[in-house]
mmCIF file of C-alpha atoms in Angstrom:
data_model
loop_
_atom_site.group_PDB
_atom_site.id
_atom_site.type_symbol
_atom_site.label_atom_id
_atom_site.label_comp_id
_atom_site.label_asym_id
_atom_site.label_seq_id
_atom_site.Cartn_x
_atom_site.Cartn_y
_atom_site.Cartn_z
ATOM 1 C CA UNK S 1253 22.730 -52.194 43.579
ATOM 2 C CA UNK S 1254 24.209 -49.020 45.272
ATOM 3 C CA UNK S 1255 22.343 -49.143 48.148
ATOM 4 C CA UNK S 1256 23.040 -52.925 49.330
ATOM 5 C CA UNK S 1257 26.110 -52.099 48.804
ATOM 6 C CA UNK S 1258 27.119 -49.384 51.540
ATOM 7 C CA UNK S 1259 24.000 -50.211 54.126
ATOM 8 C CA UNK S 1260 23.549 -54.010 53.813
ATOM 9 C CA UNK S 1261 26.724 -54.957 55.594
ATOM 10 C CA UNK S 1262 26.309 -52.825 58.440
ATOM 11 C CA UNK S 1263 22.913 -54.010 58.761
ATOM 12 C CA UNK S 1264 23.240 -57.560 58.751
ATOM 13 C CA UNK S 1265 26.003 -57.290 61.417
ATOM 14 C CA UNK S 1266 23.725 -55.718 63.587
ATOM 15 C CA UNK S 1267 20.606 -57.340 62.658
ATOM 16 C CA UNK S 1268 22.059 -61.144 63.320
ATOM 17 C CA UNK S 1269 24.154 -59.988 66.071
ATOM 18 C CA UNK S 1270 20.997 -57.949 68.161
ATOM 19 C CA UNK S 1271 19.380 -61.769 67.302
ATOM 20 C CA UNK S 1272 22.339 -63.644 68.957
ATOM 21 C CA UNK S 1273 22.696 -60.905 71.744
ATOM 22 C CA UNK S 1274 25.429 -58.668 70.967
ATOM 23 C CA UNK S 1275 25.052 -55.277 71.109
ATOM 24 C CA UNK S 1276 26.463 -51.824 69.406
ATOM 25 C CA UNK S 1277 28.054 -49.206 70.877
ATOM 26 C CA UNK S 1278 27.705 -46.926 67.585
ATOM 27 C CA UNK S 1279 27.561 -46.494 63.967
ATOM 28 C CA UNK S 1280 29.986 -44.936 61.780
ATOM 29 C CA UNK S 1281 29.887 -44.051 58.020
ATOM 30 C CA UNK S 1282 33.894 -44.765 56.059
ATOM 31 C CA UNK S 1283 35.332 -47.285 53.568
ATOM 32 C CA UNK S 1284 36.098 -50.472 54.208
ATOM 33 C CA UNK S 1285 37.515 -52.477 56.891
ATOM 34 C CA UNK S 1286 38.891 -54.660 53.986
ATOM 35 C CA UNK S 1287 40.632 -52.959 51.815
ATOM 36 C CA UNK S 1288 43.758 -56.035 51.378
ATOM 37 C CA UNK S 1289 40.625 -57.687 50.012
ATOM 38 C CA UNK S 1290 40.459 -55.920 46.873
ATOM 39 C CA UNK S 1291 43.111 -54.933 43.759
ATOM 40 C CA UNK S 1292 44.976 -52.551 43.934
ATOM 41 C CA UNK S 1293 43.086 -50.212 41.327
ATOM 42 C CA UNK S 1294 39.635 -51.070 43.183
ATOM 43 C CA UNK S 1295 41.104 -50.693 46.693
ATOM 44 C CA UNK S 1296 41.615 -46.783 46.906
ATOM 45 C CA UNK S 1297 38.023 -46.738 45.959
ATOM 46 C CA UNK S 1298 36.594 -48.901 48.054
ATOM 47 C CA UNK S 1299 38.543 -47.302 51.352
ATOM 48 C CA UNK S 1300 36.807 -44.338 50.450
ATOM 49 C CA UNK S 1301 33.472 -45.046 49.808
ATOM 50 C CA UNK S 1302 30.338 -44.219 52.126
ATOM 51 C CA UNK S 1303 29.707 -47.499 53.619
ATOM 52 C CA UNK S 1304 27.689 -47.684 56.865
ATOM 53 C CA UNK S 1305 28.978 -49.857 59.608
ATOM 54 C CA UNK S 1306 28.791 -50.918 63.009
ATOM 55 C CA UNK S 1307 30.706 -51.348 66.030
ATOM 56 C CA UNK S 1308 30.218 -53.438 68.750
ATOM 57 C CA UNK S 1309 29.731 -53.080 72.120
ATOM 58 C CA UNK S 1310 32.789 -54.743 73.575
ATOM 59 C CA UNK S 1311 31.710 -56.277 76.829
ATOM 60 C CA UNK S 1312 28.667 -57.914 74.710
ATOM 61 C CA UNK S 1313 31.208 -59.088 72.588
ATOM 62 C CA UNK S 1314 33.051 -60.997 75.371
ATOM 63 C CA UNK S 1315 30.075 -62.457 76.563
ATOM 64 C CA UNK S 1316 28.760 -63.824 73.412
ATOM 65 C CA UNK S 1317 29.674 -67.217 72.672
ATOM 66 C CA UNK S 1318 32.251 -68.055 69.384
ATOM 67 C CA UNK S 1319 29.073 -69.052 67.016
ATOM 68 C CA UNK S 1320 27.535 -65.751 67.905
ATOM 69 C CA UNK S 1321 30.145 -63.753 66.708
ATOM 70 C CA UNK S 1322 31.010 -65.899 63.760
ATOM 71 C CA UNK S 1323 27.291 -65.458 62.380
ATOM 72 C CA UNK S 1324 27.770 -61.927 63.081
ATOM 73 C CA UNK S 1325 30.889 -61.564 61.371
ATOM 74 C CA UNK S 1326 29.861 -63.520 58.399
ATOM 75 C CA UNK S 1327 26.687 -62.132 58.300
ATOM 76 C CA UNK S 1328 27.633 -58.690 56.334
ATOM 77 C CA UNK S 1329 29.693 -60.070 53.509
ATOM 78 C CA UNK S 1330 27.793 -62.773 53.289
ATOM 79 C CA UNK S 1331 24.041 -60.094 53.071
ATOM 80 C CA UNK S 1332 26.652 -58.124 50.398
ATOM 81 C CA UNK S 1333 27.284 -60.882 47.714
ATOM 82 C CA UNK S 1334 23.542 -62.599 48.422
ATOM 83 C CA UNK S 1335 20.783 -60.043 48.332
ATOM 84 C CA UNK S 1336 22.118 -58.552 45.006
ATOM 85 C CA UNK S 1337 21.606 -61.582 43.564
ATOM 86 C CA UNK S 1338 18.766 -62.095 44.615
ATOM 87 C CA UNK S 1339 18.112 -59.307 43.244
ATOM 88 C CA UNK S 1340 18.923 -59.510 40.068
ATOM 89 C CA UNK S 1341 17.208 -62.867 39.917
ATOM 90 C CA UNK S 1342 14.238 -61.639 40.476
ATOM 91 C CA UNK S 1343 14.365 -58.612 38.149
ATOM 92 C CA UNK S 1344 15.735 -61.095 35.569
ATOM 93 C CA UNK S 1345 12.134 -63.701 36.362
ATOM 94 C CA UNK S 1346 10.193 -60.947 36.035
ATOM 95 C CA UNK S 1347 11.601 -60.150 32.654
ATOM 96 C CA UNK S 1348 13.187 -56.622 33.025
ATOM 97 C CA UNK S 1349 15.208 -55.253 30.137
ATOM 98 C CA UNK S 1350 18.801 -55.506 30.486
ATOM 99 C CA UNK S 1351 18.590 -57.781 33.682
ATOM 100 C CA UNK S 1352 20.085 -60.605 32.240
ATOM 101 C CA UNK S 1353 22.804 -58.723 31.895
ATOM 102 C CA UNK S 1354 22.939 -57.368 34.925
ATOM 103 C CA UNK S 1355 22.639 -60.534 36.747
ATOM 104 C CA UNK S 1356 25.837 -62.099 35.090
ATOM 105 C CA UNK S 1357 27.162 -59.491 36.497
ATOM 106 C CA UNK S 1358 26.027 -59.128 39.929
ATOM 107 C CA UNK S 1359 26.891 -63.491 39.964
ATOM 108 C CA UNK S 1360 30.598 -62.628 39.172
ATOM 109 C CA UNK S 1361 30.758 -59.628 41.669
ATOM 110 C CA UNK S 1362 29.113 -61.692 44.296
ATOM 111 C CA UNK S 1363 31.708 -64.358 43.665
ATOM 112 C CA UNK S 1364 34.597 -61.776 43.604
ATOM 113 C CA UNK S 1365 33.538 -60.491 47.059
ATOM 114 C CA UNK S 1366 33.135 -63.847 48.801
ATOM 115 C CA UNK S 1367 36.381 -65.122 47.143
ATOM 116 C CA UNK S 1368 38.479 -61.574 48.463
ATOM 117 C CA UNK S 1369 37.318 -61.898 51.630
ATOM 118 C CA UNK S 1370 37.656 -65.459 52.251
ATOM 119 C CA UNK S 1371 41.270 -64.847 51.079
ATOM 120 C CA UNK S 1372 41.659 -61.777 53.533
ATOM 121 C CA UNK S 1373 43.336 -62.201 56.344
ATOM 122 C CA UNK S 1374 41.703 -58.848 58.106
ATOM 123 C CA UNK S 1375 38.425 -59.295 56.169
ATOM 124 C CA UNK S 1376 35.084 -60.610 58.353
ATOM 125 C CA UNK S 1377 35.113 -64.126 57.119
ATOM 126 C CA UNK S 1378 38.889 -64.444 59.124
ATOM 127 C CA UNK S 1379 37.603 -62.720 61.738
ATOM 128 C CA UNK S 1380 34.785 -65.525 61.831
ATOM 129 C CA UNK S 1381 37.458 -68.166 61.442
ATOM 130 C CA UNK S 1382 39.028 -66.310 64.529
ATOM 131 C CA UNK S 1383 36.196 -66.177 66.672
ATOM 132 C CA UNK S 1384 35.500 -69.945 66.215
ATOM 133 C CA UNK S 1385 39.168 -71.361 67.058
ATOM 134 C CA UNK S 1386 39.554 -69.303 70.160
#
């Protein structure tokens, strides 16, 4: 569950942007971008944490039309809360120990990370939002 967690956001921004044309200019490791998004006691942690991110290239951003960058932007929260869950499903279907457990949480941590960030005003589902009513 670690490892979706700091690489799969960065990687689904730049795998669905590359697809819609938008390029990178480079990659950074740091906490993240959202950190309103979380409660208090989880936010200090989450600024801090490894996560790997991207950032674009900006005249590929200008060119790329609002849907582009909307996809792009939803694209790593959206890889965050679904492939863990997947995840879990899977591990739970093929009978693991302890995966049912582990899937009721990873369903209420997927749901707490959609929820934050569709709440966030700074968080990648506003800047979405953004991208589309411009």
């Amino acid at each position: 569950m670690a490892l979706p967690l700091f690489l799969l956001p960065g990687i689904a921004h730049w795998a669905v942007g590359r697809l819609l044309g938008i390029r990178f200019a480079f990659y950074t490791i740091g906490g993240t971008g959202n950190p309103e998004g979380y409660p208090a006691g989880m936010r200090w942690v989450f600024e801090h944490l490894p996560f790997f991110s991207v950032q674009t290239d900006r005249p590929s951003m200008q060119k790329a039309s609002p849907k582009a960058k909307a996809f792009m932007w939803s694209a790593g929260v959206t890889s965050s809360a679904v492939v863990p869950t997947l995840s879990t499903v899977w591990a739970w279907r093929a009978g693991i120990p302890g995966s049912k457990l582990f899937l009721i949480f990873a369903v209420f941590w997927a749901i707490g990370t959609l929820s934050s960030n569709w709440r966030s005003q700074t968080g990648d589902y506003a800047k979405a939002r953004r991208a589309l009513h411009r």
